[in-house]
Amino acid sequence: MCHPAIMEYVKGKALSRRDLFRGSAAAGAAIVASSAMSPRPLMAHTPNRVVDVTHTLTPDFPTFSGEKQFFEEDIFNYADHGFNLKEIRLNEHIGTHIDAPLHFTDGGTSVDEVPVESLVCPLAIVDIREKADANPDAQVTPDDLTAWIAANGPIPAGACVAQNSGWQARLGTDGFRNADSEGEMHFPGFHVEAVQMLLEETEAGGVGVDTLSIDYGPSADFATHYRWLPANRWAVENMANLDQLPATGATLVVGAPKHQGGTGGPCRLIALV
């Protein structure tokens, strides 16, 4: 039951949504495993440890554009009203978030249409920290995937294949966006040939990165987004705490938002180990 003050507030003020997503990219992005995938268990095994794979969202969280994209205002407070309530406005692609296929397709699957069963999946973590330490423009390549398979076995059907570049350590510094004097960013991502391999040789349902984009920082054409998302797959960006998880064996739960026609949105990622 709503508090009377909330009811009065709702009557007296309607939020304008027009500029809610101003400044976001023109087409949508990321999502869902194919319905043709072979059946698979939702859980890798019975978990005994839970890891939060989500960064806390704050107004100063770094963004791809470099502009502020999360705004909050205290509307009610406990001292004056007997309860606390904030009003927030944000870009769909800020913080730890999911890209739905609609993000980079014309009429593709929106975030509310992503099959929920694809959002509980095995997690395969590809460690490229050594490469990223040597070169911020490092990318996950087919060779990295081949090495992972040799060490851990086949990539499970429906899995989210995630890049661990160690980039989380840069959060809170300019090094997270890592823009040069010309404004070009430098951070790791997936090479387009790597996602092509995942599409052709595996039944992976998602990819994830601990950086701002599944395309590496200097990308000018978003080739990885344009190859992966239109294949009706999803992606998650700005993942946290991947160094606390094994290369294989964890189950990822993607708490995706469910707003109609959305191209993605901030989500809570939880790994069960």
Short mmCIF file of C-alpha atoms in Angstrom, two decimals:
data_model
loop_
_atom_site.label_atom_id
_atom_site.label_comp_id
_atom_site.label_asym_id
_atom_site.label_seq_id
_atom_site.Cartn_x
_atom_site.Cartn_y
_atom_site.Cartn_z
CA MET A 1 0.00 0.00 0.00
CA CYS A 2 1.38 3.41 -0.96
CA HIS A 3 2.17 6.03 1.67
CA PRO A 4 -0.23 9.03 1.27
CA ALA A 5 2.72 11.34 0.62
CA ILE A 6 3.82 9.16 -2.29
CA MET A 7 0.30 9.23 -3.76
CA GLU A 8 0.22 13.01 -3.56
CA TYR A 9 3.67 13.19 -5.12
CA VAL A 10 2.62 10.98 -8.03
CA LYS A 11 -0.49 13.08 -8.62
CA GLY A 12 1.45 16.30 -8.58
CA LYS A 13 4.43 15.43 -10.67
CA ALA A 14 4.81 13.35 -13.81
CA LEU A 15 8.33 12.71 -15.01
CA SER A 16 9.21 13.65 -18.56
CA ARG A 17 10.93 10.75 -20.33
CA ARG A 18 11.97 12.58 -23.50
CA ASP A 19 15.59 13.18 -22.67
CA LEU A 20 15.97 10.14 -20.42
CA PHE A 21 18.40 8.48 -22.77
CA ARG A 22 19.79 11.50 -24.61
CA GLY A 23 23.36 10.98 -25.64
CA SER A 24 23.11 7.21 -25.89
CA ALA A 25 24.15 5.40 -29.06
CA ALA A 26 21.68 5.17 -31.99
CA ALA A 27 20.87 1.49 -32.09
CA GLY A 28 20.65 -1.12 -29.59
CA ALA A 29 22.76 -4.00 -28.46
CA ALA A 30 23.20 -7.41 -27.19
CA ILE A 31 21.32 -10.52 -25.93
CA VAL A 32 19.78 -13.78 -25.98
CA ALA A 33 20.86 -17.26 -26.64
CA SER A 34 19.24 -18.97 -29.60
CA SER A 35 16.10 -20.93 -28.89
CA ALA A 36 17.60 -23.71 -30.97
CA MET A 37 20.28 -24.40 -28.34
CA SER A 38 20.50 -27.91 -27.01
CA PRO A 39 19.03 -28.45 -23.52
CA ARG A 40 21.41 -27.75 -20.65
CA PRO A 41 21.26 -27.61 -16.86
CA LEU A 42 20.75 -24.13 -15.45
CA MET A 43 23.23 -24.76 -12.65
CA ALA A 44 26.82 -25.84 -13.11
CA HIS A 45 26.52 -27.53 -9.69
CA THR A 46 25.07 -26.87 -6.25
CA PRO A 47 26.75 -23.61 -5.16
CA ASN A 48 28.51 -23.06 -1.86
CA ARG A 49 29.74 -19.51 -2.55
CA VAL A 50 28.08 -16.42 -4.02
CA VAL A 51 30.12 -13.64 -5.67
CA ASP A 52 28.77 -10.23 -6.65
CA VAL A 53 29.98 -9.51 -10.19
CA THR A 54 28.46 -6.02 -10.17
CA HIS A 55 30.00 -2.60 -9.60
CA THR A 56 28.10 -0.16 -7.38
CA LEU A 57 26.53 2.48 -9.61
CA THR A 58 27.32 6.06 -8.66
CA PRO A 59 26.84 9.40 -10.45
CA ASP A 60 30.57 9.53 -11.22
CA PHE A 61 30.84 6.01 -12.64
CA PRO A 62 32.94 6.23 -15.86
CA THR A 63 31.01 6.17 -19.12
CA PHE A 64 31.91 5.41 -22.71
CA SER A 65 31.17 8.99 -23.80
CA GLY A 66 32.88 10.51 -20.80
CA GLU A 67 29.70 12.40 -19.88
CA LYS A 68 27.69 11.94 -16.70
CA GLN A 69 24.85 9.48 -17.33
CA PHE A 70 23.44 8.72 -13.88
CA PHE A 71 21.49 11.33 -11.93
CA GLU A 72 19.72 11.04 -8.59
CA GLU A 73 17.71 13.37 -6.39
CA ASP A 74 16.41 12.87 -2.85
CA ILE A 75 12.64 13.47 -3.10
CA PHE A 76 11.60 12.31 0.38
CA ASN A 77 13.65 11.79 3.52
CA TYR A 78 12.93 9.92 6.72
CA ALA A 79 13.29 12.92 9.05
CA ASP A 80 10.62 14.99 7.26
CA HIS A 81 8.39 12.37 5.65
CA GLY A 82 8.87 9.14 7.57
CA PHE A 83 10.42 7.34 4.61
CA ASN A 84 13.24 7.76 2.06
CA LEU A 85 12.74 7.91 -1.70
CA LYS A 86 15.03 8.89 -4.58
CA GLU A 87 14.24 9.83 -8.12
CA ILE A 88 16.81 8.58 -10.65
CA ARG A 89 17.54 9.18 -14.32
CA LEU A 90 20.10 7.13 -16.21
CA ASN A 91 21.42 5.92 -19.52
CA GLU A 92 20.67 2.26 -20.33
CA HIS A 93 24.36 1.55 -20.89
CA ILE A 94 26.03 2.71 -17.72
CA GLY A 95 27.71 0.76 -14.97
CA THR A 96 27.51 -3.01 -14.95
CA HIS A 97 24.89 -3.53 -17.64
CA ILE A 98 23.51 -5.80 -20.32
CA ASP A 99 23.42 -5.10 -24.05
CA ALA A 100 20.36 -6.62 -25.73
CA PRO A 101 20.38 -7.48 -29.45
CA LEU A 102 18.26 -4.40 -30.12
CA HIS A 103 21.22 -2.21 -29.14
CA PHE A 104 22.96 -2.86 -32.47
CA THR A 105 20.15 -4.17 -34.68
CA ASP A 106 17.10 -2.78 -36.43
CA GLY A 107 14.12 -4.36 -34.72
CA GLY A 108 16.10 -6.99 -32.80
CA THR A 109 15.25 -8.53 -29.44
CA SER A 110 14.74 -5.94 -26.71
CA VAL A 111 15.90 -6.46 -23.15
CA ASP A 112 12.41 -7.38 -21.90
CA GLU A 113 12.21 -10.08 -24.57
CA VAL A 114 15.45 -11.86 -23.70
CA PRO A 115 14.47 -15.40 -22.65
CA VAL A 116 14.95 -15.61 -18.91
CA GLU A 117 16.46 -19.10 -19.19
CA SER A 118 19.37 -17.64 -21.15
CA LEU A 119 20.18 -15.33 -18.22
CA VAL A 120 21.14 -18.20 -15.90
CA CYS A 121 24.15 -19.81 -17.53
CA PRO A 122 27.61 -21.36 -17.14
CA LEU A 123 30.42 -18.80 -16.84
CA ALA A 124 33.69 -19.29 -18.75
CA ILE A 125 36.39 -16.77 -17.82
CA VAL A 126 39.25 -16.11 -20.23
CA ASP A 127 42.20 -14.58 -18.38
CA ILE A 128 44.13 -12.05 -20.49
CA ARG A 129 45.60 -10.06 -17.58
CA GLU A 130 49.18 -10.66 -18.67
CA LYS A 131 48.46 -9.40 -22.19
CA ALA A 132 46.53 -6.39 -20.89
CA ASP A 133 49.35 -5.45 -18.52
CA ALA A 134 51.70 -5.31 -21.49
CA ASN A 135 49.26 -3.68 -23.91
CA PRO A 136 46.02 -1.86 -22.95
CA ASP A 137 44.72 -2.54 -26.46
CA ALA A 138 44.91 -6.31 -25.94
CA GLN A 139 41.99 -8.36 -27.23
CA VAL A 140 40.52 -11.80 -26.60
CA THR A 141 41.46 -13.71 -29.76
CA PRO A 142 40.65 -17.15 -31.20
CA ASP A 143 44.03 -18.31 -29.83
CA ASP A 144 42.92 -17.34 -26.32
CA LEU A 145 39.68 -19.30 -26.75
CA THR A 146 41.57 -22.30 -28.13
CA ALA A 147 43.90 -22.22 -25.12
CA TRP A 148 40.95 -22.00 -22.73
CA ILE A 149 39.29 -25.01 -24.36
CA ALA A 150 42.53 -27.00 -24.22
CA ALA A 151 42.81 -26.30 -20.48
CA ASN A 152 39.16 -26.55 -19.45
CA GLY A 153 37.26 -28.52 -22.07
CA PRO A 154 34.50 -27.38 -24.44
CA ILE A 155 32.71 -24.10 -23.79
CA PRO A 156 29.32 -25.13 -22.31
CA ALA A 157 26.15 -24.52 -24.29
CA GLY A 158 24.57 -21.20 -23.39
CA ALA A 159 27.67 -20.02 -21.54
CA CYS A 160 28.70 -16.43 -20.98
CA VAL A 161 32.33 -16.18 -22.08
CA ALA A 162 33.91 -13.39 -20.05
CA GLN A 163 37.17 -11.50 -20.40
CA ASN A 164 39.23 -10.95 -17.26
CA SER A 165 41.75 -8.26 -18.12
CA GLY A 166 42.28 -7.02 -14.56
CA TRP A 167 40.80 -3.67 -15.58
CA GLN A 168 38.79 -3.37 -12.37
CA ALA A 169 41.93 -2.20 -10.58
CA ARG A 170 41.76 1.02 -12.63
CA LEU A 171 38.24 1.96 -11.53
CA GLY A 172 38.20 5.35 -9.83
CA THR A 173 41.07 6.62 -11.98
CA ASP A 174 41.37 8.12 -15.45
CA GLY A 175 43.00 4.85 -16.42
CA PHE A 176 39.64 3.09 -16.62
CA ARG A 177 38.62 5.03 -19.75
CA ASN A 178 42.33 5.46 -20.52
CA ALA A 179 41.84 8.17 -23.13
CA ASP A 180 44.89 9.64 -24.86
CA SER A 181 45.46 13.28 -25.78
CA GLU A 182 43.31 12.82 -28.88
CA GLY A 183 40.43 11.39 -26.89
CA GLU A 184 40.89 7.84 -28.13
CA MET A 185 40.34 5.25 -25.41
CA HIS A 186 42.60 2.26 -24.83
CA PHE A 187 41.22 -0.78 -23.00
CA PRO A 188 40.83 -4.50 -23.79
CA GLY A 189 37.89 -6.19 -25.49
CA PHE A 190 36.89 -9.07 -27.76
CA HIS A 191 38.36 -9.31 -31.24
CA VAL A 192 35.66 -9.75 -33.87
CA GLU A 193 37.30 -13.03 -34.95
CA ALA A 194 36.89 -14.36 -31.40
CA VAL A 195 33.13 -13.80 -31.34
CA GLN A 196 32.95 -15.21 -34.86
CA MET A 197 34.61 -18.37 -33.53
CA LEU A 198 32.12 -18.51 -30.66
CA LEU A 199 29.25 -18.28 -33.13
CA GLU A 200 30.62 -20.89 -35.50
CA GLU A 201 32.15 -23.42 -33.11
CA THR A 202 30.23 -23.11 -29.82
CA GLU A 203 26.73 -22.50 -28.49
CA ALA A 204 27.76 -19.63 -26.21
CA GLY A 205 24.86 -17.34 -25.39
CA GLY A 206 26.66 -14.25 -24.08
CA VAL A 207 29.99 -12.52 -23.78
CA GLY A 208 31.20 -10.29 -20.97
CA VAL A 209 34.00 -7.85 -20.27
CA ASP A 210 35.42 -6.02 -17.27
CA THR A 211 35.81 -2.88 -19.41
CA LEU A 212 33.48 -0.29 -20.93
CA SER A 213 32.82 -2.18 -24.17
CA ILE A 214 33.04 -5.62 -25.74
CA ASP A 215 34.91 -3.83 -28.56
CA TYR A 216 38.37 -2.76 -27.50
CA GLY A 217 38.93 0.93 -26.78
CA PRO A 218 40.34 2.14 -30.13
CA SER A 219 37.57 0.49 -32.16
CA ALA A 220 36.08 2.88 -34.68
CA ASP A 221 33.53 0.52 -36.23
CA PHE A 222 32.14 -1.52 -33.31
CA ALA A 223 32.77 -4.65 -35.37
CA THR A 224 32.37 -6.97 -32.38
CA HIS A 225 29.04 -5.45 -31.36
CA TYR A 226 27.78 -5.65 -34.95
CA ARG A 227 28.81 -9.30 -35.28
CA TRP A 228 27.66 -10.59 -31.90
CA LEU A 229 24.40 -8.81 -31.07
CA PRO A 230 22.63 -9.28 -34.43
CA ALA A 231 23.20 -13.04 -33.95
CA ASN A 232 20.58 -12.74 -31.17
CA ARG A 233 23.12 -12.93 -28.38
CA TRP A 234 23.58 -10.66 -25.36
CA ALA A 235 26.62 -9.06 -23.74
CA VAL A 236 27.46 -7.67 -20.32
CA GLU A 237 29.97 -4.87 -19.75
CA ASN A 238 31.80 -3.51 -16.69
CA MET A 239 31.83 -6.84 -14.86
CA ALA A 240 33.41 -6.90 -11.39
CA ASN A 241 35.34 -9.38 -9.24
CA LEU A 242 36.20 -11.85 -11.98
CA ASP A 243 39.48 -12.53 -10.19
CA GLN A 244 37.44 -14.17 -7.41
CA LEU A 245 36.04 -16.81 -9.75
CA PRO A 246 37.40 -19.97 -11.39
CA ALA A 247 37.95 -20.22 -15.13
CA THR A 248 35.08 -22.71 -15.31
CA GLY A 249 32.43 -24.17 -13.04
CA ALA A 250 30.58 -21.04 -11.89
CA THR A 251 27.00 -20.24 -12.83
CA LEU A 252 26.16 -16.64 -13.77
CA VAL A 253 22.79 -15.09 -12.93
CA VAL A 254 22.08 -11.94 -14.96
CA GLY A 255 19.48 -9.79 -13.20
CA ALA A 256 18.53 -7.90 -16.35
CA PRO A 257 15.98 -5.07 -16.30
CA LYS A 258 12.62 -5.59 -18.00
CA HIS A 259 11.50 -2.28 -19.45
CA GLN A 260 9.56 -2.49 -22.68
CA GLY A 261 11.60 -1.95 -25.82
CA GLY A 262 14.84 -1.45 -23.91
CA THR A 263 18.22 -1.83 -25.59
CA GLY A 264 19.78 -2.96 -22.31
CA GLY A 265 20.22 -1.59 -18.84
CA PRO A 266 22.08 -1.76 -15.53
CA CYS A 267 21.84 -5.21 -14.00
CA ARG A 268 22.91 -7.19 -10.95
CA LEU A 269 25.31 -9.99 -11.90
CA ILE A 270 25.66 -12.82 -9.39
CA ALA A 271 28.01 -15.78 -9.74
CA LEU A 272 27.31 -19.05 -7.93
CA VAL A 273 30.36 -21.18 -7.30
#
